[in-house]
Amino acid sequence: MNVVFLTNEYPPNVYGGAGVHVEYLARELARLCSVQVYPFGDQHIDDTQLRVRGMPSEGAPQASDPRFNKLFDTLQRNLHMAAAVQEADIVHCHTWYSHWAGCLVRQLTGARLVLTTHSLEPHRPWKFEQLGRAYHASSWIERTAYRSADGIVAVSPQMKADVVDLYEVDPARVTVIPNGIDPDEYRPTFDAEVLRRYGVDPNRPFVLFVGRITRQKGIIHLVHAIKDLIPGTQVVLAAGAPDTAEIEEEMTQEVARLQQEGRHRIVWIRAMMPRQDLIVLYSHALVFVCPSVYEPFGIINLEAMACETAVVASDVGGIPMVVKEASTGYLVSPEGDGFPERLAERINELMTNPGRCTEMGQRGRQRVEAQFSWRAVAGQTLAMYQKMAESG
């Protein structure tokens, strides 16, 4: 079987969960069949059954509204993707950034079109802040692709329900296959020198956030929760890639204000961290916090749990599929007023009880090993492909 992945993100250009998903799923699928990956970038890899060809940014027109440039760049790369794919049995797209190309490849090659629901544009209205009216175009592209797809992978039951409700998709076309993790790579790893290199005090317990600076990831809610944390708490924010200048400025001002007050130790790591350093950060953290307001799955929670770290996360989307309430962490509802205060309450509860954190961390690791691995995810995905091929 000849499988083609179309994606915005692929190493080294990974800034979110979709990129992590594509990297590991492509690697595991390549053990089972031929896989070609066409990402945004200049990647060039030739392995036994894995071939990667990056699609460069060149020739896209410049819009009168600079917020539209991301859309035009995406469409230009999609044309290059469609031209590059000569034959395929399955064309598997990841996020709206590759959906137009997927629709074209389906028509040009006769391949079966598969989409994975990493996120859905109607549930991310804050993207209008980033894209302007181009957000309506990205939403239209996504809607068209979902209604055209032969098969859809939902990373959680909630995402399946969302796809069916939003785009009137036949539930029979949607298969729930969770995200995964490599437990051999993500495991407790300790190195105090790595912490010191990033300005983190290794002798002081800390709360950790990892993610992009975006409304979706809820980092502003965590920053607002800091004032209610126990005085002296060390908070580490591994946060970069802001969606807009506005949210970056909001974040900068709020962190500066908290640092000036001096009631807590706040370390803000803005640079993209090497994966191995991030694993060390996860491992040393006493509590990992995922305050997302929208999260189809939340691979970062798996990463923290694999490193035996207790989790405080939003009770939204696919997160409850990963984090088991009161066993591997706590779930907090983001609905209504008081979300930052509820986050702070749970964080404080764990920060004052390191023994409970240890127990939750150990159970989290056990849960990851038992239920989430990329090899299992690849097997389920290939089975879906084969079923689609047999059905005609």
mmCIF file of C-alpha atoms in Angstrom:
data_model
loop_
_atom_site.group_PDB
_atom_site.id
_atom_site.type_symbol
_atom_site.label_atom_id
_atom_site.label_comp_id
_atom_site.label_asym_id
_atom_site.label_seq_id
_atom_site.Cartn_x
_atom_site.Cartn_y
_atom_site.Cartn_z
ATOM 1 C CA MET A 1 0.000 0.000 0.000
ATOM 2 C CA ASN A 2 1.293 3.447 -0.973
ATOM 3 C CA VAL A 3 0.424 6.055 1.672
ATOM 4 C CA VAL A 4 0.966 9.813 1.242
ATOM 5 C CA PHE A 5 0.940 12.238 4.178
ATOM 6 C CA LEU A 6 0.256 15.923 3.504
ATOM 7 C CA THR A 7 1.065 18.207 6.446
ATOM 8 C CA ASN A 8 2.156 21.644 7.526
ATOM 9 C CA GLU A 9 4.419 20.359 10.311
ATOM 10 C CA TYR A 10 7.225 17.833 10.137
ATOM 11 C CA PRO A 11 10.640 17.874 11.873
ATOM 12 C CA PRO A 12 12.427 20.124 12.318
ATOM 13 C CA ASN A 13 9.416 22.402 11.806
ATOM 14 C CA VAL A 14 7.187 21.189 14.643
ATOM 15 C CA TYR A 15 5.329 23.624 16.870
ATOM 16 C CA GLY A 16 2.277 21.649 18.031
ATOM 17 C CA GLY A 17 0.696 18.273 18.620
ATOM 18 C CA ALA A 18 -0.140 17.704 14.953
ATOM 19 C CA GLY A 19 3.547 17.768 14.051
ATOM 20 C CA VAL A 20 4.403 15.297 16.809
ATOM 21 C CA HIS A 21 1.587 13.038 15.610
ATOM 22 C CA VAL A 22 2.757 13.079 11.980
ATOM 23 C CA GLU A 23 6.405 12.435 12.874
ATOM 24 C CA TYR A 24 5.766 9.342 14.975
ATOM 25 C CA LEU A 25 2.860 7.917 12.979
ATOM 26 C CA ALA A 26 4.826 8.190 9.722
ATOM 27 C CA ARG A 27 7.799 6.461 11.326
ATOM 28 C CA GLU A 28 5.716 3.552 12.634
ATOM 29 C CA LEU A 29 3.632 3.184 9.462
ATOM 30 C CA ALA A 30 6.845 3.031 7.425
ATOM 31 C CA ARG A 31 7.593 -0.256 9.196
ATOM 32 C CA LEU A 32 4.398 -1.616 7.642
ATOM 33 C CA CYS A 33 4.057 0.042 4.220
ATOM 34 C CA SER A 34 5.496 2.697 1.916
ATOM 35 C CA VAL A 35 5.016 6.255 3.263
ATOM 36 C CA GLN A 36 5.677 9.550 1.479
ATOM 37 C CA VAL A 37 5.465 12.789 3.475
ATOM 38 C CA TYR A 38 5.037 16.231 1.896
ATOM 39 C CA PRO A 39 5.392 18.906 4.607
ATOM 40 C CA PHE A 40 5.912 22.669 4.532
ATOM 41 C CA GLY A 41 9.668 23.293 4.484
ATOM 42 C CA ASP A 42 12.840 22.065 2.784
ATOM 43 C CA GLN A 43 13.130 18.580 4.331
ATOM 44 C CA HIS A 44 14.676 15.849 2.166
ATOM 45 C CA ILE A 45 14.789 12.297 3.545
ATOM 46 C CA ASP A 46 15.134 8.958 1.789
ATOM 47 C CA ASP A 47 14.778 5.953 4.066
ATOM 48 C CA THR A 48 13.836 2.380 3.225
ATOM 49 C CA GLN A 49 10.079 2.947 3.200
ATOM 50 C CA LEU A 50 9.904 6.593 4.314
ATOM 51 C CA ARG A 51 10.401 9.410 1.814
ATOM 52 C CA VAL A 52 10.076 13.081 2.834
ATOM 53 C CA ARG A 53 10.030 16.032 0.430
ATOM 54 C CA GLY A 54 9.487 19.510 1.839
ATOM 55 C CA MET A 55 7.374 22.072 0.003
ATOM 56 C CA PRO A 56 9.192 25.450 0.065
ATOM 57 C CA SER A 57 7.563 28.858 0.291
ATOM 58 C CA GLU A 58 8.024 30.508 -3.081
ATOM 59 C CA GLY A 59 5.938 32.592 -5.403
ATOM 60 C CA ALA A 60 2.889 33.160 -3.207
ATOM 61 C CA PRO A 61 1.208 36.531 -3.892
ATOM 62 C CA GLN A 62 1.205 39.189 -1.203
ATOM 63 C CA ALA A 63 -2.221 40.322 -0.028
ATOM 64 C CA SER A 64 -3.424 43.851 0.660
ATOM 65 C CA ASP A 65 -4.199 42.659 4.201
ATOM 66 C CA PRO A 66 -1.005 41.038 5.564
ATOM 67 C CA ARG A 67 -3.129 38.669 7.649
ATOM 68 C CA PHE A 68 -4.130 36.946 4.391
ATOM 69 C CA ASN A 69 -0.542 36.059 3.483
ATOM 70 C CA LYS A 70 -0.607 32.849 5.530
ATOM 71 C CA LEU A 71 -3.591 31.651 3.481
ATOM 72 C CA PHE A 72 -1.959 32.452 0.137
ATOM 73 C CA ASP A 73 1.296 30.809 1.212
ATOM 74 C CA THR A 74 -0.661 27.718 2.244
ATOM 75 C CA LEU A 75 -2.520 27.525 -1.075
ATOM 76 C CA GLN A 76 0.705 27.942 -3.041
ATOM 77 C CA ARG A 77 2.367 25.078 -1.141
ATOM 78 C CA ASN A 78 -0.772 22.969 -1.598
ATOM 79 C CA LEU A 79 -0.437 23.361 -5.365
ATOM 80 C CA HIS A 80 3.149 22.107 -5.152
ATOM 81 C CA MET A 81 1.952 19.149 -3.044
ATOM 82 C CA ALA A 82 -0.722 18.221 -5.566
ATOM 83 C CA ALA A 83 1.776 18.427 -8.421
ATOM 84 C CA ALA A 84 4.377 16.358 -6.554
ATOM 85 C CA VAL A 85 2.161 13.357 -5.747
ATOM 86 C CA GLN A 86 2.155 11.058 -8.762
ATOM 87 C CA GLU A 87 0.412 8.014 -7.338
ATOM 88 C CA ALA A 88 -1.138 7.011 -4.027
ATOM 89 C CA ASP A 89 -3.579 4.514 -2.560
ATOM 90 C CA ILE A 90 -4.226 6.700 0.496
ATOM 91 C CA VAL A 91 -3.695 10.461 0.848
ATOM 92 C CA HIS A 92 -3.825 11.338 4.539
ATOM 93 C CA CYS A 93 -4.078 15.033 5.469
ATOM 94 C CA HIS A 94 -3.255 16.676 8.768
ATOM 95 C CA THR A 95 -4.943 20.035 9.587
ATOM 96 C CA TRP A 96 -6.612 22.451 7.147
ATOM 97 C CA TYR A 97 -3.186 23.577 5.926
ATOM 98 C CA SER A 98 -3.067 20.507 3.670
ATOM 99 C CA HIS A 99 -6.764 19.873 2.984
ATOM 100 C CA TRP A 100 -6.989 21.645 -0.370
ATOM 101 C CA ALA A 101 -4.048 19.610 -1.657
ATOM 102 C CA GLY A 102 -5.682 16.436 -0.376
ATOM 103 C CA CYS A 103 -8.885 17.175 -2.277
ATOM 104 C CA LEU A 104 -6.867 17.798 -5.456
ATOM 105 C CA VAL A 105 -4.776 14.628 -5.062
ATOM 106 C CA ARG A 106 -7.943 12.602 -4.544
ATOM 107 C CA GLN A 107 -9.262 13.825 -7.882
ATOM 108 C CA LEU A 108 -5.950 13.564 -9.749
ATOM 109 C CA THR A 109 -4.882 10.092 -8.573
ATOM 110 C CA GLY A 110 -8.059 8.353 -7.428
ATOM 111 C CA ALA A 111 -6.564 7.890 -3.938
ATOM 112 C CA ARG A 112 -8.818 7.523 -0.926
ATOM 113 C CA LEU A 113 -8.823 10.746 1.127
ATOM 114 C CA VAL A 114 -8.289 10.469 4.902
ATOM 115 C CA LEU A 115 -8.292 13.374 7.372
ATOM 116 C CA THR A 116 -7.207 13.390 11.008
ATOM 117 C CA THR A 117 -9.079 15.743 13.356
ATOM 118 C CA HIS A 118 -6.231 17.483 15.164
ATOM 119 C CA SER A 119 -8.524 20.503 15.563
ATOM 120 C CA LEU A 120 -11.570 22.041 13.921
ATOM 121 C CA GLU A 121 -11.693 25.648 12.722
ATOM 122 C CA PRO A 122 -15.218 26.457 14.019
ATOM 123 C CA HIS A 123 -13.986 25.709 17.544
ATOM 124 C CA ARG A 124 -11.084 28.137 17.197
ATOM 125 C CA PRO A 125 -12.751 31.552 16.675
ATOM 126 C CA TRP A 126 -9.674 33.305 18.058
ATOM 127 C CA LYS A 127 -7.991 32.455 14.737
ATOM 128 C CA PHE A 128 -9.813 35.482 13.311
ATOM 129 C CA GLU A 129 -7.394 37.556 15.384
ATOM 130 C CA GLN A 130 -4.524 35.937 13.489
ATOM 131 C CA LEU A 131 -5.980 35.492 9.982
ATOM 132 C CA GLY A 132 -8.662 38.175 9.667
ATOM 133 C CA ARG A 133 -11.325 37.227 7.129
ATOM 134 C CA ALA A 134 -8.963 34.554 5.791
ATOM 135 C CA TYR A 135 -10.278 32.561 8.762
ATOM 136 C CA HIS A 136 -13.540 32.190 6.828
ATOM 137 C CA ALA A 137 -11.551 30.778 3.897
ATOM 138 C CA SER A 138 -9.696 28.257 6.092
ATOM 139 C CA SER A 139 -13.017 27.193 7.603
ATOM 140 C CA TRP A 140 -14.524 26.740 4.122
ATOM 141 C CA ILE A 141 -11.553 24.647 2.981
ATOM 142 C CA GLU A 142 -11.858 22.460 6.054
ATOM 143 C CA ARG A 143 -15.617 21.997 5.673
ATOM 144 C CA THR A 144 -15.230 21.064 2.000
ATOM 145 C CA ALA A 145 -12.526 18.506 2.792
ATOM 146 C CA TYR A 146 -14.474 16.821 5.589
ATOM 147 C CA ARG A 147 -17.529 16.474 3.395
ATOM 148 C CA SER A 148 -15.348 14.998 0.611
ATOM 149 C CA ALA A 149 -13.258 12.627 2.730
ATOM 150 C CA ASP A 150 -13.564 8.867 2.336
ATOM 151 C CA GLY A 151 -12.440 8.289 5.920
ATOM 152 C CA ILE A 152 -11.845 10.406 9.006
ATOM 153 C CA VAL A 153 -9.700 9.687 12.058
ATOM 154 C CA ALA A 154 -10.999 11.284 15.261
ATOM 155 C CA VAL A 155 -8.442 11.327 18.069
ATOM 156 C CA SER A 156 -11.188 11.080 20.709
ATOM 157 C CA PRO A 157 -14.907 10.248 20.939
ATOM 158 C CA GLN A 158 -15.611 13.945 21.542
ATOM 159 C CA MET A 159 -13.884 14.845 18.280
ATOM 160 C CA LYS A 160 -15.981 12.251 16.437
ATOM 161 C CA ALA A 161 -19.127 13.852 17.803
ATOM 162 C CA ASP A 162 -17.857 17.311 16.824
ATOM 163 C CA VAL A 163 -17.094 16.285 13.231
ATOM 164 C CA VAL A 164 -20.475 14.617 12.815
ATOM 165 C CA ASP A 165 -22.341 17.604 14.280
ATOM 166 C CA LEU A 166 -20.399 20.386 12.549
ATOM 167 C CA TYR A 167 -20.055 18.926 9.072
ATOM 168 C CA GLU A 168 -22.959 16.447 8.918
ATOM 169 C CA VAL A 169 -20.538 13.586 8.296
ATOM 170 C CA ASP A 170 -21.819 10.010 8.294
ATOM 171 C CA PRO A 171 -20.630 8.541 11.634
ATOM 172 C CA ALA A 172 -19.699 5.331 9.799
ATOM 173 C CA ARG A 173 -16.915 7.256 8.021
ATOM 174 C CA VAL A 174 -15.312 8.311 11.328
ATOM 175 C CA THR A 175 -12.943 6.005 13.229
ATOM 176 C CA VAL A 176 -11.678 6.859 16.728
ATOM 177 C CA ILE A 177 -7.919 6.250 16.984
ATOM 178 C CA PRO A 178 -6.127 8.041 19.847
ATOM 179 C CA ASN A 179 -2.815 9.818 19.662
ATOM 180 C CA GLY A 180 0.169 7.973 21.041
ATOM 181 C CA ILE A 181 3.621 8.338 22.511
ATOM 182 C CA ASP A 182 6.963 6.552 22.464
ATOM 183 C CA PRO A 183 7.403 5.408 26.102
ATOM 184 C CA ASP A 184 11.017 4.441 25.421
ATOM 185 C CA GLU A 185 11.830 8.042 24.523
ATOM 186 C CA TYR A 186 9.547 9.768 27.018
ATOM 187 C CA ARG A 187 10.578 8.404 30.389
ATOM 188 C CA PRO A 188 11.819 9.906 33.673
ATOM 189 C CA THR A 189 15.127 11.607 32.882
ATOM 190 C CA PHE A 190 16.914 13.834 35.396
ATOM 191 C CA ASP A 191 19.683 16.368 34.843
ATOM 192 C CA ALA A 192 19.956 19.401 37.106
ATOM 193 C CA GLU A 193 22.406 21.080 34.722
ATOM 194 C CA VAL A 194 19.735 21.218 32.006
ATOM 195 C CA LEU A 195 17.422 23.026 34.429
ATOM 196 C CA ARG A 196 20.117 25.523 35.391
ATOM 197 C CA ARG A 197 20.821 26.209 31.722
ATOM 198 C CA TYR A 198 17.238 27.456 31.337
ATOM 199 C CA GLY A 199 17.229 29.409 34.602
ATOM 200 C CA VAL A 200 15.187 26.863 36.584
ATOM 201 C CA ASP A 201 16.168 26.278 40.225
ATOM 202 C CA PRO A 202 16.597 22.468 40.519
ATOM 203 C CA ASN A 203 16.328 22.641 44.314
ATOM 204 C CA ARG A 204 12.863 24.153 44.205
ATOM 205 C CA PRO A 205 9.684 22.254 43.174
ATOM 206 C CA PHE A 206 8.004 23.753 40.151
ATOM 207 C CA VAL A 207 4.808 23.885 38.116
ATOM 208 C CA LEU A 208 5.309 23.422 34.373
ATOM 209 C CA PHE A 209 3.451 24.595 31.266
ATOM 210 C CA VAL A 210 4.515 23.522 27.765
ATOM 211 C CA GLY A 211 2.824 24.864 24.654
ATOM 212 C CA ARG A 212 2.243 27.648 22.180
ATOM 213 C CA ILE A 213 1.132 31.128 23.196
ATOM 214 C CA THR A 214 -2.377 30.939 21.825
ATOM 215 C CA ARG A 215 -5.923 31.360 23.136
ATOM 216 C CA GLN A 216 -6.519 27.668 22.508
ATOM 217 C CA LYS A 217 -3.800 26.501 24.894
ATOM 218 C CA GLY A 218 -5.152 28.666 27.718
ATOM 219 C CA ILE A 219 -1.795 29.921 28.931
ATOM 220 C CA ILE A 220 -3.302 33.286 29.882
ATOM 221 C CA HIS A 221 -5.629 31.486 32.320
ATOM 222 C CA LEU A 222 -2.621 29.839 33.974
ATOM 223 C CA VAL A 223 -0.802 33.170 34.188
ATOM 224 C CA HIS A 224 -3.893 34.662 35.847
ATOM 225 C CA ALA A 225 -3.917 31.730 38.291
ATOM 226 C CA ILE A 226 -0.382 32.432 39.508
ATOM 227 C CA LYS A 227 -1.516 35.166 41.923
ATOM 228 C CA ASP A 228 -3.497 32.531 43.851
ATOM 229 C CA LEU A 229 -0.666 30.017 44.068
ATOM 230 C CA ILE A 230 1.135 29.507 47.358
ATOM 231 C CA PRO A 231 3.705 32.323 47.736
ATOM 232 C CA GLY A 232 7.148 31.251 46.601
ATOM 233 C CA THR A 233 5.911 28.739 44.017
ATOM 234 C CA GLN A 234 8.260 28.315 41.065
ATOM 235 C CA VAL A 235 6.388 28.392 37.744
ATOM 236 C CA VAL A 236 8.131 27.401 34.499
ATOM 237 C CA LEU A 237 6.489 28.475 31.237
ATOM 238 C CA ALA A 238 8.010 26.737 28.198
ATOM 239 C CA ALA A 239 5.947 28.874 25.860
ATOM 240 C CA GLY A 240 6.736 30.290 22.436
ATOM 241 C CA ALA A 241 5.368 30.687 18.898
ATOM 242 C CA PRO A 242 2.728 33.333 19.729
ATOM 243 C CA ASP A 243 -0.247 33.394 17.382
ATOM 244 C CA THR A 244 -0.345 37.184 17.265
ATOM 245 C CA ALA A 245 1.626 40.195 18.456
ATOM 246 C CA GLU A 246 -1.357 41.103 20.633
ATOM 247 C CA ILE A 247 -1.384 37.903 22.677
ATOM 248 C CA GLU A 248 2.412 38.031 22.983
ATOM 249 C CA GLU A 249 2.176 41.565 24.365
ATOM 250 C CA GLU A 250 -0.606 40.566 26.766
ATOM 251 C CA MET A 251 1.500 37.671 27.993
ATOM 252 C CA THR A 252 4.642 39.803 28.306
ATOM 253 C CA GLN A 253 2.925 42.482 30.366
ATOM 254 C CA GLU A 254 1.242 40.015 32.718
ATOM 255 C CA VAL A 255 4.420 37.998 33.364
ATOM 256 C CA ALA A 256 6.421 41.196 33.913
ATOM 257 C CA ARG A 257 3.843 42.409 36.438
ATOM 258 C CA LEU A 258 3.956 39.123 38.357
ATOM 259 C CA GLN A 259 7.759 39.080 38.337
ATOM 260 C CA GLN A 260 7.832 42.637 39.649
ATOM 261 C CA GLU A 261 5.501 41.700 42.514
ATOM 262 C CA GLY A 262 8.044 39.033 43.482
ATOM 263 C CA ARG A 263 5.639 36.666 45.243
ATOM 264 C CA HIS A 264 6.520 33.765 42.938
ATOM 265 C CA ARG A 265 9.507 32.650 40.878
ATOM 266 C CA ILE A 266 8.504 32.716 37.204
ATOM 267 C CA VAL A 267 10.803 31.333 34.517
ATOM 268 C CA TRP A 268 9.679 31.969 30.946
ATOM 269 C CA ILE A 269 11.493 29.890 28.307
ATOM 270 C CA ARG A 270 10.567 31.397 24.950
ATOM 271 C CA ALA A 271 12.912 29.425 22.704
ATOM 272 C CA MET A 272 11.959 26.095 21.122
ATOM 273 C CA MET A 273 13.591 23.454 23.318
ATOM 274 C CA PRO A 274 15.281 20.272 22.090
ATOM 275 C CA ARG A 275 13.077 17.285 22.861
ATOM 276 C CA GLN A 276 15.570 15.727 25.252
ATOM 277 C CA ASP A 277 15.742 18.939 27.305
ATOM 278 C CA LEU A 278 11.936 19.065 27.373
ATOM 279 C CA ILE A 279 11.821 15.502 28.709
ATOM 280 C CA VAL A 280 14.141 16.556 31.530
ATOM 281 C CA LEU A 281 11.823 19.483 32.292
ATOM 282 C CA TYR A 282 8.766 17.205 32.398
ATOM 283 C CA SER A 283 10.599 14.761 34.669
ATOM 284 C CA HIS A 284 11.695 17.333 37.243
ATOM 285 C CA ALA A 285 8.334 19.130 37.415
ATOM 286 C CA LEU A 286 6.180 18.324 40.425
ATOM 287 C CA VAL A 287 2.999 19.308 38.553
ATOM 288 C CA PHE A 288 2.298 19.715 34.841
ATOM 289 C CA VAL A 289 -0.574 22.029 33.865
ATOM 290 C CA CYS A 290 -2.591 21.907 30.633
ATOM 291 C CA PRO A 291 -5.168 24.753 30.822
ATOM 292 C CA SER A 292 -6.436 24.435 27.229
ATOM 293 C CA VAL A 293 -9.885 25.793 26.424
ATOM 294 C CA TYR A 294 -10.015 23.558 23.331
ATOM 295 C CA GLU A 295 -8.030 20.344 23.004
ATOM 296 C CA PRO A 296 -9.023 17.493 20.661
ATOM 297 C CA PHE A 297 -6.601 15.162 22.456
ATOM 298 C CA GLY A 298 -3.600 16.732 24.190
ATOM 299 C CA ILE A 299 -0.396 14.786 23.482
ATOM 300 C CA ILE A 300 1.458 16.957 25.996
ATOM 301 C CA ASN A 301 -0.445 15.279 28.827
ATOM 302 C CA LEU A 302 0.784 11.890 27.603
ATOM 303 C CA GLU A 303 4.329 13.264 27.492
ATOM 304 C CA ALA A 304 4.125 14.473 31.100
ATOM 305 C CA MET A 305 2.518 11.244 32.317
ATOM 306 C CA ALA A 306 5.175 9.147 30.566
ATOM 307 C CA CYS A 307 7.748 11.114 32.562
ATOM 308 C CA GLU A 308 5.853 10.248 35.784
ATOM 309 C CA THR A 309 4.529 13.746 36.427
ATOM 310 C CA ALA A 310 1.125 14.499 37.972
ATOM 311 C CA VAL A 311 -1.200 16.511 35.727
ATOM 312 C CA VAL A 312 -3.739 19.287 36.271
ATOM 313 C CA ALA A 313 -5.676 19.712 33.016
ATOM 314 C CA SER A 314 -8.835 21.178 31.562
ATOM 315 C CA ASP A 315 -11.857 18.908 31.426
ATOM 316 C CA VAL A 316 -12.391 19.456 27.694
ATOM 317 C CA GLY A 317 -12.257 17.544 24.406
ATOM 318 C CA GLY A 318 -10.094 14.445 24.453
ATOM 319 C CA ILE A 319 -8.193 15.244 27.663
ATOM 320 C CA PRO A 320 -10.438 13.047 29.877
ATOM 321 C CA MET A 321 -9.541 10.157 27.554
ATOM 322 C CA VAL A 322 -5.922 10.602 28.699
ATOM 323 C CA VAL A 323 -5.957 12.006 32.240
ATOM 324 C CA LYS A 324 -7.835 9.839 34.719
ATOM 325 C CA GLU A 325 -9.462 12.044 37.359
ATOM 326 C CA ALA A 326 -7.947 11.692 40.852
ATOM 327 C CA SER A 327 -5.732 8.851 39.600
ATOM 328 C CA THR A 328 -3.148 10.363 37.237
ATOM 329 C CA GLY A 329 -4.112 13.974 37.922
ATOM 330 C CA TYR A 330 -7.028 16.359 38.252
ATOM 331 C CA LEU A 331 -9.492 17.668 35.673
ATOM 332 C CA VAL A 332 -10.739 21.247 35.973
ATOM 333 C CA SER A 333 -13.733 22.666 34.125
ATOM 334 C CA PRO A 334 -12.863 25.797 32.103
ATOM 335 C CA GLU A 335 -16.533 26.755 31.806
ATOM 336 C CA GLY A 336 -17.829 29.943 33.405
ATOM 337 C CA ASP A 337 -16.027 32.337 35.711
ATOM 338 C CA GLY A 338 -13.325 31.291 38.133
ATOM 339 C CA PHE A 339 -11.288 28.984 35.897
ATOM 340 C CA PRO A 340 -7.916 30.453 37.014
ATOM 341 C CA GLU A 341 -8.951 30.126 40.657
ATOM 342 C CA ARG A 342 -9.982 26.486 40.162
ATOM 343 C CA LEU A 343 -6.649 25.766 38.476
ATOM 344 C CA ALA A 344 -4.760 27.362 41.358
ATOM 345 C CA GLU A 345 -6.711 25.330 43.930
ATOM 346 C CA ARG A 346 -5.777 22.006 42.341
ATOM 347 C CA ILE A 347 -2.161 23.053 41.718
ATOM 348 C CA ASN A 348 -1.785 24.124 45.358
ATOM 349 C CA GLU A 349 -3.292 20.847 46.524
ATOM 350 C CA LEU A 350 -0.610 18.893 44.682
ATOM 351 C CA MET A 351 2.306 21.218 45.367
ATOM 352 C CA THR A 352 1.725 20.714 49.103
ATOM 353 C CA ASN A 353 1.484 16.931 48.747
ATOM 354 C CA PRO A 354 4.528 15.603 46.841
ATOM 355 C CA GLY A 355 3.704 12.040 47.899
ATOM 356 C CA ARG A 356 0.397 12.226 46.028
ATOM 357 C CA CYS A 357 2.241 13.675 43.016
ATOM 358 C CA THR A 358 4.578 10.686 43.027
ATOM 359 C CA GLU A 359 1.685 8.216 43.171
ATOM 360 C CA MET A 360 -0.182 9.999 40.358
ATOM 361 C CA GLY A 361 2.983 10.137 38.275
ATOM 362 C CA GLN A 362 3.590 6.406 38.631
ATOM 363 C CA ARG A 363 -0.004 5.590 37.707
ATOM 364 C CA GLY A 364 0.272 7.957 34.735
ATOM 365 C CA ARG A 365 3.305 6.097 33.431
ATOM 366 C CA GLN A 366 1.507 2.767 33.810
ATOM 367 C CA ARG A 367 -1.502 4.136 31.910
ATOM 368 C CA VAL A 368 0.681 5.341 29.042
ATOM 369 C CA GLU A 369 2.467 2.012 28.712
ATOM 370 C CA ALA A 370 -0.782 0.041 28.800
ATOM 371 C CA GLN A 371 -2.972 2.111 26.460
ATOM 372 C CA PHE A 372 -1.005 4.558 24.294
ATOM 373 C CA SER A 373 1.855 3.688 21.948
ATOM 374 C CA TRP A 374 2.554 4.816 18.383
ATOM 375 C CA ARG A 375 3.043 1.241 17.214
ATOM 376 C CA ALA A 376 -0.521 0.386 18.285
ATOM 377 C CA VAL A 377 -1.814 3.596 16.683
ATOM 378 C CA ALA A 378 -0.067 2.729 13.402
ATOM 379 C CA GLY A 379 -1.589 -0.751 13.397
ATOM 380 C CA GLN A 380 -5.092 0.645 13.879
ATOM 381 C CA THR A 381 -4.501 3.254 11.169
ATOM 382 C CA LEU A 382 -3.282 0.703 8.626
ATOM 383 C CA ALA A 383 -6.284 -1.508 9.403
ATOM 384 C CA MET A 384 -8.528 1.471 8.615
ATOM 385 C CA TYR A 385 -6.693 2.068 5.315
ATOM 386 C CA GLN A 386 -7.070 -1.576 4.318
ATOM 387 C CA LYS A 387 -10.770 -1.611 5.138
ATOM 388 C CA MET A 388 -11.277 1.493 2.985
ATOM 389 C CA ALA A 389 -9.318 -0.039 0.096
ATOM 390 C CA GLU A 390 -11.326 -3.255 0.249
ATOM 391 C CA SER A 391 -14.622 -1.354 0.252
ATOM 392 C CA GLY A 392 -13.810 0.119 -3.102
#
